[in-house]
Short mmCIF file of C-alpha atoms and ligand atoms in Angstrom, two decimals:
data_model
loop_
_atom_site.label_atom_id
_atom_site.label_comp_id
_atom_site.label_asym_id
_atom_site.label_seq_id
_atom_site.Cartn_x
_atom_site.Cartn_y
_atom_site.Cartn_z
CA MET A 1 188.64 -151.03 -73.06
CA LEU A 2 187.44 -152.79 -69.94
CA ASN A 3 190.70 -154.26 -68.03
CA LEU A 4 189.58 -157.72 -67.69
CA ASP A 5 192.49 -159.26 -66.80
CA LYS A 6 191.87 -160.84 -63.68
CA SER A 7 188.10 -162.15 -65.21
CA ILE A 8 189.89 -163.28 -67.89
CA GLN A 9 192.41 -165.22 -65.95
CA LEU A 10 189.22 -166.44 -63.69
CA PHE A 11 187.17 -167.22 -66.21
CA ASN A 12 189.56 -169.85 -68.13
CA ASP A 13 190.12 -171.29 -64.99
CA ALA A 14 186.63 -171.66 -64.26
CA SER A 15 185.87 -173.16 -67.27
CA ASP A 16 187.47 -175.90 -66.52
CA LEU A 17 185.79 -176.61 -63.33
CA LEU A 18 182.62 -175.88 -64.24
CA PRO A 19 180.85 -175.98 -67.39
CA GLY A 20 180.83 -172.99 -69.48
CA GLY A 21 182.75 -171.25 -66.29
CA VAL A 22 179.08 -170.49 -64.61
CA ASN A 23 176.78 -171.88 -62.14
CA SER A 24 173.74 -170.40 -64.45
CA PRO A 25 173.63 -170.32 -67.81
CA VAL A 26 172.02 -167.04 -68.01
CA ARG A 27 175.22 -165.66 -66.32
CA ALA A 28 177.49 -166.80 -69.13
CA PHE A 29 177.90 -164.05 -72.34
CA ASN A 30 177.13 -166.52 -75.10
CA SER A 31 174.76 -164.46 -76.72
CA VAL A 32 176.79 -161.50 -76.86
CA GLY A 33 180.26 -162.76 -76.94
CA GLY A 34 183.57 -161.95 -74.41
CA THR A 35 183.89 -162.35 -70.65
CA PRO A 36 181.95 -161.86 -68.11
CA PRO A 37 183.21 -159.96 -65.34
CA PHE A 38 183.89 -161.87 -62.12
CA ILE A 39 182.07 -159.45 -59.26
CA ALA A 40 184.52 -159.15 -56.54
CA SER A 41 182.04 -156.57 -54.54
CA GLY A 42 178.69 -155.19 -54.23
CA SER A 43 176.85 -151.94 -52.59
CA GLY A 44 173.72 -150.31 -53.28
CA ALA A 45 173.35 -149.67 -56.61
CA TYR A 46 176.50 -150.47 -58.11
CA ILE A 47 179.00 -153.57 -58.40
CA GLU A 48 182.94 -153.95 -58.61
CA ASP A 49 184.54 -156.76 -60.42
CA VAL A 50 188.06 -158.82 -59.76
CA ASP A 51 189.72 -155.50 -61.87
CA GLY A 52 188.44 -152.67 -60.25
CA ASN A 53 185.43 -151.91 -62.92
CA ARG A 54 182.28 -151.00 -61.58
CA TYR A 55 179.26 -150.58 -62.83
CA ILE A 56 175.75 -149.45 -62.06
CA ASP A 57 174.13 -152.74 -61.42
CA TYR A 58 170.75 -153.15 -63.07
CA VAL A 59 170.65 -156.97 -63.18
CA LEU A 60 170.86 -157.20 -59.16
CA SER A 61 171.10 -161.12 -59.07
CA TYR A 62 168.06 -161.08 -61.65
CA GLY A 63 165.39 -159.39 -59.58
CA PRO A 64 165.99 -160.26 -55.73
CA LEU A 65 167.92 -157.55 -54.20
CA ILE A 66 165.59 -154.88 -54.14
CA ARG A 67 166.99 -152.49 -51.65
CA GLY A 68 170.20 -152.71 -53.32
CA HIS A 69 173.64 -154.46 -52.95
CA ALA A 70 174.51 -155.20 -49.14
CA HIS A 71 171.83 -153.04 -47.47
CA PRO A 72 173.12 -152.92 -44.00
CA ALA A 73 169.70 -153.58 -42.25
CA VAL A 74 170.15 -157.09 -44.46
CA VAL A 75 173.54 -157.77 -43.59
CA SER A 76 173.43 -157.19 -39.86
CA ALA A 77 170.27 -159.11 -39.35
CA LEU A 78 172.60 -161.71 -41.32
CA GLN A 79 175.32 -161.31 -39.03
CA ALA A 80 173.28 -161.60 -35.78
CA ALA A 81 171.68 -164.76 -37.15
CA ALA A 82 174.47 -166.46 -38.50
CA ALA A 83 175.72 -165.92 -34.81
CA ARG A 84 172.68 -168.07 -33.47
CA SER A 85 173.36 -171.08 -36.18
CA THR A 86 173.05 -171.24 -39.41
CA THR A 87 170.47 -173.83 -39.84
CA TYR A 88 168.72 -176.45 -37.28
CA GLY A 89 166.27 -178.88 -38.99
CA ALA A 90 163.85 -177.17 -36.29
CA PRO A 91 160.72 -174.72 -36.50
CA ASN A 92 162.50 -171.00 -36.05
CA PRO A 93 160.22 -168.25 -35.32
CA HIS A 94 161.68 -165.90 -38.30
CA GLU A 95 159.53 -168.36 -40.36
CA VAL A 96 156.17 -167.11 -38.87
CA THR A 97 157.44 -163.58 -39.49
CA LEU A 98 157.92 -163.79 -43.03
CA ALA A 99 155.22 -165.53 -43.74
CA LYS A 100 153.00 -162.90 -42.01
CA LEU A 101 154.29 -160.62 -43.75
CA VAL A 102 153.87 -162.41 -46.58
CA ARG A 103 150.22 -163.22 -46.69
CA GLU A 104 149.71 -159.44 -45.33
CA MET A 105 151.51 -158.47 -48.68
CA MET A 106 149.73 -161.23 -50.50
CA PRO A 107 146.61 -161.82 -48.73
CA ASN A 108 145.20 -164.57 -51.58
CA ILE A 109 148.01 -166.60 -49.79
CA GLU A 110 146.62 -167.52 -46.79
CA MET A 111 148.72 -170.43 -46.27
CA MET A 112 152.50 -171.29 -47.59
CA ARG A 113 155.52 -173.36 -48.05
CA PHE A 114 158.87 -172.26 -48.21
CA VAL A 115 161.41 -173.76 -50.31
CA ASN A 116 165.25 -173.06 -51.50
CA SER A 117 164.58 -171.47 -54.76
CA GLY A 118 161.71 -170.34 -57.77
CA THR A 119 162.10 -173.68 -59.16
CA GLU A 120 161.54 -175.75 -56.23
CA ALA A 121 158.69 -173.60 -55.77
CA THR A 122 156.73 -173.50 -59.78
CA MET A 123 157.46 -177.61 -59.39
CA SER A 124 156.18 -178.03 -56.04
CA VAL A 125 153.02 -176.04 -56.68
CA THR A 126 152.43 -177.68 -60.02
CA ARG A 127 152.47 -181.36 -58.06
CA LEU A 128 150.07 -179.57 -55.38
CA ALA A 129 147.25 -178.66 -58.14
CA ARG A 130 147.84 -182.13 -59.92
CA ALA A 131 147.13 -183.82 -56.19
CA PHE A 132 144.18 -181.11 -55.79
CA THR A 133 142.62 -181.67 -59.15
CA GLY A 134 143.47 -184.91 -60.18
CA LYS A 135 143.94 -184.19 -63.47
CA ASN A 136 147.74 -183.90 -65.07
CA GLY A 137 147.29 -181.63 -68.05
CA ILE A 138 148.73 -178.29 -67.76
CA ILE A 139 149.10 -174.91 -69.86
CA LYS A 140 151.90 -172.61 -69.74
CA PHE A 141 152.44 -169.59 -72.34
CA LYS A 142 155.31 -169.72 -74.87
CA GLY A 143 158.24 -167.57 -73.59
CA ASN A 144 157.42 -167.96 -69.85
CA TYR A 145 160.00 -169.59 -67.59
CA HIS A 146 158.94 -171.20 -64.62
CA GLY A 147 162.37 -172.93 -63.86
CA HIS A 148 164.17 -176.34 -64.87
CA ALA A 149 161.96 -178.69 -63.87
CA ASP A 150 161.67 -181.31 -66.41
CA PHE A 151 157.80 -180.95 -67.52
CA PHE A 152 158.34 -177.20 -67.62
CA LEU A 153 161.35 -177.25 -70.58
CA VAL A 154 158.65 -177.45 -73.45
CA GLU A 155 159.25 -175.70 -76.34
CA ALA A 156 156.07 -174.22 -78.27
CA GLY A 157 155.27 -175.35 -81.65
CA SER A 158 153.45 -172.58 -84.00
CA GLY A 159 149.69 -172.32 -84.28
CA VAL A 160 147.17 -172.43 -81.50
CA ALA A 161 148.83 -174.27 -79.09
CA THR A 162 150.84 -177.49 -79.39
CA LEU A 163 151.50 -180.47 -77.91
CA GLY A 164 154.56 -179.97 -76.32
CA LEU A 165 158.23 -181.63 -76.94
CA PRO A 166 161.49 -181.43 -74.83
CA ASN A 167 163.51 -178.84 -75.84
CA SER A 168 166.42 -180.39 -73.32
CA PRO A 169 168.06 -183.25 -73.64
CA GLY A 170 167.51 -185.98 -70.86
CA VAL A 171 163.70 -184.66 -70.73
CA PRO A 172 161.59 -187.39 -71.14
CA SER A 173 158.78 -187.10 -73.88
CA SER A 174 156.83 -188.04 -71.00
CA ALA A 175 157.84 -185.89 -68.76
CA VAL A 176 156.18 -183.01 -71.18
CA ALA A 177 153.48 -185.17 -72.35
CA ASP A 178 150.93 -183.33 -70.16
CA THR A 179 152.40 -179.79 -70.48
CA LEU A 180 150.30 -177.54 -73.18
CA VAL A 181 151.74 -174.76 -74.64
CA ALA A 182 150.05 -171.27 -75.60
CA PRO A 183 150.96 -167.86 -77.01
CA PHE A 184 151.31 -164.91 -74.30
CA ASN A 185 148.06 -162.56 -74.72
CA ASP A 186 146.29 -164.53 -76.70
CA LEU A 187 142.89 -166.21 -74.73
CA GLU A 188 141.48 -167.53 -77.86
CA ALA A 189 144.08 -170.31 -78.27
CA VAL A 190 144.07 -170.51 -74.48
CA ALA A 191 140.02 -171.08 -74.66
CA ALA A 192 140.93 -173.31 -77.92
CA THR A 193 143.59 -175.73 -75.81
CA PHE A 194 140.92 -176.11 -72.75
CA ALA A 195 138.26 -177.43 -75.66
CA ALA A 196 140.82 -179.54 -77.51
CA ASN A 197 142.12 -181.26 -74.00
CA LYS A 198 138.11 -181.49 -72.03
CA GLY A 199 138.49 -182.44 -68.82
CA LYS A 200 142.36 -183.56 -68.79
CA ILE A 201 143.42 -179.46 -67.64
CA GLY A 202 144.22 -179.53 -63.92
CA ALA A 203 146.11 -175.66 -63.92
CA LEU A 204 147.20 -173.13 -65.92
CA ILE A 205 150.56 -171.84 -65.12
CA VAL A 206 151.50 -168.12 -66.47
CA GLU A 207 153.61 -165.25 -65.39
CA PRO A 208 151.12 -162.47 -65.00
CA ILE A 209 153.64 -160.13 -66.27
CA SER A 210 156.21 -161.69 -68.24
CA GLY A 211 159.68 -161.13 -67.24
CA ASN A 212 161.78 -163.79 -69.45
CA MET A 213 161.24 -162.88 -72.90
CA GLY A 214 162.05 -159.49 -71.80
CA LEU A 215 159.52 -157.62 -70.00
CA VAL A 216 155.82 -157.97 -71.71
CA LEU A 217 152.77 -156.40 -69.84
CA PRO A 218 149.36 -158.37 -70.34
CA ALA A 219 147.22 -157.13 -72.60
CA ALA A 220 143.77 -155.34 -70.91
CA GLY A 221 141.98 -157.90 -69.94
CA PHE A 222 144.17 -160.94 -70.34
CA LEU A 223 145.05 -161.98 -66.74
CA GLU A 224 140.90 -161.77 -66.13
CA GLY A 225 140.58 -163.60 -69.27
CA LEU A 226 142.65 -166.44 -67.71
CA ARG A 227 140.38 -166.67 -64.30
CA ASP A 228 137.21 -167.06 -66.19
CA LEU A 229 138.57 -169.92 -68.48
CA CYS A 230 139.92 -171.64 -65.53
CA ASP A 231 136.92 -171.04 -63.53
CA ALA A 232 134.93 -172.42 -66.90
CA ASN A 233 137.23 -175.48 -66.89
CA ASP A 234 137.52 -176.16 -63.43
CA ALA A 235 141.45 -175.61 -63.37
CA LEU A 236 143.51 -173.87 -61.03
CA LEU A 237 145.13 -170.70 -62.05
CA ILE A 238 148.72 -170.31 -60.74
CA PHE A 239 150.78 -166.94 -61.25
CA ASP A 240 153.87 -167.41 -61.00
CA GLU A 241 155.22 -164.66 -58.96
CA VAL A 242 158.72 -165.38 -58.49
CA MET A 243 159.94 -162.65 -60.55
CA THR A 244 156.75 -160.24 -60.19
CA GLY A 245 156.27 -160.71 -56.57
CA PHE A 246 157.11 -157.67 -55.03
CA ARG A 247 158.55 -156.32 -57.86
CA CYS A 248 155.60 -155.19 -59.82
CA HIS A 249 154.15 -153.82 -57.12
CA ARG A 250 153.87 -153.99 -52.92
CA GLY A 251 151.21 -157.20 -53.78
CA GLY A 252 152.75 -158.28 -56.95
CA ALA A 253 150.55 -158.82 -60.30
CA GLN A 254 147.39 -160.09 -58.52
CA ALA A 255 147.51 -156.88 -56.60
CA LEU A 256 148.13 -154.30 -59.61
CA TYR A 257 145.23 -156.03 -62.05
CA ASN A 258 143.14 -157.33 -59.27
CA VAL A 259 142.85 -160.80 -60.07
CA LYS A 260 142.97 -163.85 -57.86
CA PRO A 261 145.05 -166.50 -58.27
CA ASP A 262 144.17 -170.19 -56.53
CA LEU A 263 147.95 -170.23 -56.22
CA THR A 264 151.42 -168.63 -55.96
CA ALA A 265 154.71 -169.48 -56.62
CA LEU A 266 157.54 -166.79 -55.22
CA GLY A 267 161.16 -166.55 -55.34
CA LYS A 268 163.99 -164.39 -55.74
CA VAL A 269 162.81 -160.58 -53.87
CA ILE A 270 161.09 -162.67 -50.52
CA GLY A 271 164.69 -164.06 -50.16
CA GLY A 272 166.45 -160.52 -50.33
CA GLY A 273 169.47 -162.70 -51.91
CA LEU A 274 169.50 -165.65 -50.51
CA PRO A 275 168.11 -169.03 -51.68
CA VAL A 276 164.24 -169.08 -50.90
CA GLY A 277 161.37 -170.07 -52.48
CA ALA A 278 157.70 -169.90 -51.24
CA TYR A 279 154.45 -171.69 -52.69
CA GLY A 280 150.90 -170.85 -51.20
CA GLY A 281 147.38 -169.78 -51.83
CA ARG A 282 143.48 -171.54 -50.73
CA ARG A 283 144.12 -172.67 -47.57
CA ASP A 284 141.84 -175.72 -48.97
CA ILE A 285 144.11 -176.83 -51.50
CA MET A 286 147.67 -175.96 -49.09
CA GLU A 287 146.04 -178.32 -46.58
CA MET A 288 146.91 -181.25 -49.23
CA VAL A 289 150.40 -180.32 -48.55
CA ALA A 290 152.75 -183.18 -46.34
CA PRO A 291 151.96 -183.79 -43.41
CA ILE A 292 148.46 -182.54 -42.69
CA GLY A 293 147.94 -183.96 -46.23
CA PRO A 294 149.43 -186.77 -48.97
CA MET A 295 150.70 -184.02 -51.24
CA TYR A 296 154.46 -184.61 -50.48
CA GLN A 297 157.12 -182.04 -50.63
CA ALA A 298 160.51 -181.21 -48.41
CA GLY A 299 163.39 -179.65 -48.13
CA THR A 300 166.37 -180.25 -45.48
CA LEU A 301 167.19 -176.30 -45.37
CA SER A 302 163.80 -175.03 -46.57
CA GLY A 303 162.95 -172.32 -44.01
CA ASN A 304 166.53 -171.48 -43.17
CA PRO A 305 166.90 -168.96 -40.11
CA LEU A 306 169.85 -166.70 -42.57
CA ALA A 307 166.99 -166.74 -45.61
CA MET A 308 164.23 -165.84 -43.70
CA VAL A 309 166.02 -162.85 -42.00
CA ALA A 310 167.19 -161.60 -45.51
CA GLY A 311 163.75 -161.61 -46.81
CA ILE A 312 162.13 -159.96 -43.62
CA GLU A 313 164.38 -157.15 -43.81
CA THR A 314 164.27 -157.24 -47.50
CA LEU A 315 160.35 -156.65 -47.32
CA LYS A 316 159.82 -154.76 -44.82
CA GLY A 317 161.66 -151.83 -46.39
CA ILE A 318 159.63 -151.57 -49.73
CA GLN A 319 156.31 -150.95 -47.76
CA ASP A 320 156.12 -147.63 -47.63
CA GLU A 321 154.35 -145.86 -50.87
CA GLU A 322 157.54 -143.38 -51.20
CA VAL A 323 159.36 -146.53 -52.19
CA TRP A 324 156.88 -147.32 -54.78
CA GLU A 325 156.43 -143.50 -56.14
CA GLY A 326 160.80 -143.32 -56.55
CA PHE A 327 160.76 -146.36 -58.81
CA ALA A 328 158.03 -145.13 -60.79
CA GLU A 329 160.26 -141.47 -60.89
CA PHE A 330 163.22 -143.38 -61.63
CA GLY A 331 161.88 -145.42 -63.92
CA ARG A 332 159.80 -142.36 -65.68
CA ILE A 333 162.73 -140.17 -65.90
CA LEU A 334 165.03 -142.74 -67.64
CA ASP A 335 162.52 -143.65 -69.85
CA ASP A 336 162.04 -140.31 -71.21
CA GLY A 337 165.82 -140.36 -71.16
CA ILE A 338 166.52 -143.44 -73.45
CA GLN A 339 163.55 -142.59 -75.49
CA GLN A 340 165.61 -138.81 -76.57
CA ALA A 341 168.26 -140.67 -77.53
CA ALA A 342 166.50 -143.40 -79.46
CA LYS A 343 164.98 -140.27 -81.45
CA LYS A 344 167.97 -138.65 -81.63
CA HIS A 345 169.81 -141.33 -83.35
CA ASN A 346 166.87 -142.99 -84.91
CA ILE A 347 167.02 -146.15 -83.39
CA PRO A 348 163.59 -148.25 -82.83
CA ILE A 349 163.44 -149.24 -79.36
CA GLN A 350 160.34 -150.45 -77.07
CA LEU A 351 160.43 -149.77 -73.78
CA ASN A 352 157.84 -151.59 -70.97
CA ARG A 353 158.06 -150.69 -67.68
CA VAL A 354 155.84 -151.57 -64.58
CA GLY A 355 157.01 -150.74 -60.64
CA SER A 356 160.52 -151.65 -60.24
CA MET A 357 161.35 -153.59 -63.53
CA GLN A 358 162.48 -152.41 -66.95
CA GLY A 359 162.62 -153.86 -70.50
CA PHE A 360 163.89 -152.87 -73.65
CA PHE A 361 164.01 -153.98 -77.24
CA PHE A 362 165.31 -152.86 -80.36
CA ASN A 363 162.37 -153.23 -82.34
CA ASP A 364 159.66 -151.19 -84.21
CA LYS A 365 156.62 -152.97 -83.26
CA PRO A 366 155.23 -153.62 -79.81
CA VAL A 367 156.60 -156.68 -78.57
CA THR A 368 153.51 -158.14 -76.81
CA ASN A 369 154.70 -161.73 -76.57
CA TYR A 370 157.79 -164.59 -77.47
CA THR A 371 157.17 -164.15 -81.15
CA THR A 372 157.19 -160.25 -81.20
CA ALA A 373 160.25 -160.23 -78.80
CA ALA A 374 162.11 -162.33 -81.11
CA THR A 375 161.88 -159.87 -83.75
CA SER A 376 164.36 -157.80 -81.83
CA ASP A 377 167.59 -156.84 -83.10
CA ALA A 378 170.17 -159.34 -81.35
CA ASN A 379 173.19 -158.05 -83.35
CA ARG A 380 172.53 -154.03 -82.48
CA PHE A 381 171.79 -155.67 -78.78
CA ARG A 382 175.12 -157.26 -78.77
CA LYS A 383 177.22 -153.81 -79.78
CA PHE A 384 174.82 -151.78 -77.37
CA PHE A 385 175.59 -154.67 -74.16
CA HIS A 386 179.48 -154.04 -74.69
CA LEU A 387 179.60 -150.32 -75.02
CA MET A 388 177.16 -150.13 -72.29
CA LEU A 389 179.39 -152.37 -69.76
CA GLU A 390 182.19 -149.89 -71.08
CA GLU A 391 179.92 -147.07 -69.86
CA GLY A 392 179.84 -148.72 -66.45
CA ILE A 393 176.34 -149.97 -67.14
CA TYR A 394 175.92 -153.62 -65.81
CA LEU A 395 172.68 -155.27 -68.23
CA ALA A 396 171.89 -158.20 -68.42
CA PRO A 397 173.71 -160.16 -71.15
CA SER A 398 170.50 -160.66 -72.92
CA GLN A 399 167.86 -159.07 -74.73
CA PHE A 400 165.45 -161.37 -73.27
CA GLU A 401 165.91 -160.52 -69.37
CA ALA A 402 164.15 -157.60 -67.57
CA ALA A 403 166.16 -155.08 -66.26
CA PHE A 404 165.68 -154.38 -61.84
CA ILE A 405 166.21 -151.13 -60.35
CA SER A 406 166.58 -151.13 -56.22
CA THR A 407 166.33 -148.44 -53.81
CA ALA A 408 169.49 -147.41 -53.85
CA HIS A 409 169.19 -146.44 -57.62
CA GLY A 410 168.81 -142.45 -57.65
CA PRO A 411 168.78 -139.45 -59.71
CA GLN A 412 172.91 -139.54 -60.00
CA GLU A 413 172.50 -143.00 -60.96
CA ALA A 414 169.25 -142.00 -63.72
CA ALA A 415 171.24 -139.24 -65.51
CA ARG A 416 174.62 -141.09 -65.34
CA THR A 417 172.58 -143.89 -67.30
CA ILE A 418 171.22 -141.44 -69.90
CA ALA A 419 174.37 -140.26 -70.29
CA ALA A 420 175.81 -143.79 -71.23
CA PHE A 421 172.65 -144.45 -73.41
CA GLU A 422 173.00 -141.20 -75.29
CA ARG A 423 177.11 -142.00 -76.48
CA THR A 424 176.35 -145.45 -76.98
CA PHE A 425 173.33 -144.65 -79.20
CA ALA A 426 175.51 -142.09 -81.19
CA GLN A 427 177.70 -145.62 -82.18
CA LEU A 428 175.44 -147.78 -82.53
C1 LIG B 501 163.43 -166.63 -61.86
C2 LIG B 501 162.40 -167.51 -62.23
C3 LIG B 501 161.94 -168.88 -61.91
C4 LIG B 501 163.28 -169.66 -61.38
O1 LIG B 501 163.40 -169.59 -59.95
P1 LIG B 501 165.15 -170.02 -59.35
O2 LIG B 501 165.39 -169.56 -58.33
O3 LIG B 501 166.37 -169.40 -60.29
O4 LIG B 501 164.89 -171.50 -59.65
C5 LIG B 501 160.78 -169.38 -62.36
N1 LIG B 501 159.78 -168.70 -62.70
C6 LIG B 501 159.99 -167.15 -63.09
C7 LIG B 501 158.89 -166.26 -63.34
C8 LIG B 501 160.99 -166.52 -62.46
O5 LIG B 501 161.86 -165.41 -63.26
#
């Protein structure tokens, strides 16, 4: 058994001070049970908790740390920037450097605005799309997560597409009255939603590769079909690449699948572990943003020099083709090892993988949308999760989260992880 004495003590104190003992609900162990380890430090592919337990980290702060924890280039850039003051509330040169780098990697982003989180990026980009089209209706997909803005907190009903009902108290039904929900990978349902709401839909927002129902890839032609439907209905196509941006491919899902969104939301990797988000896209749309246009959006700490240099050093580290070959190689080795262990112990498992993102489900059928993801075996996952933690493998405490690797994850970590899967599957 893991010794978690200090974590348990901290969790008791935290639970008195912070709702659920955490500052973001995904970190709590509600769905798997037990106490989350409190992390004291991280280095490369590893994190260490306050009791001295060491883990190979496949969460990486839910995506941002694509170069691993405390990468020396990121740390030294941060130290140098901090010594020049942490914020000015005035333009700084790093904003220009990061913006150039982002546009070079994602040329569809002709102009952009930096914000402080993915939630801010998706919230602001939707305001912009509504301002530009003059239409309030938005289509989103069941099981796609776009942050916690009111109008995204919608539960999908069954059937083709359902008019949204708020799934959090505190969200007024008026806030979600214009949010329509369709099943992922179902173009017919999207077409029907457009048809049933003619002239009302300003934008469709999608995680082009869904990472918030576990990892689910778009079916062949799905993203192209969304592009066509948006064009046919005078609606803007928004890719929420907060997770996929710079994780599935150097240029995001839009480069990987060669589909051009009008607007893109970014977060996570773009800040290299500091709070950054961005939204951007077509110049004619972005020129609506204040101060050159009437769409108001602002931020005291946006473009903050610390956050910008962390983003710059992080993106610089994933430019070379070898980096992406390394991710693919690591993924192949891991998948092969997991498949073999699963076969040997007769455990039905589905593996999805792209770039530096992995997903696995205890399921005997392919997972293609939220409904199929939800049929995965939650009890088995719960047991599996705790056994893996004891093996020193840190995964997200939910089957509906993707796993992430970094440039610091190498053959040694792959071998240790596969051995842990092997021993764990033997006990399931
Ligand atoms: C994480 C995430 C968000 C929200 O980003 P935060 O920085 O947590 O606010 C939005 N969209 C997607 C696809 C995400 O994965």
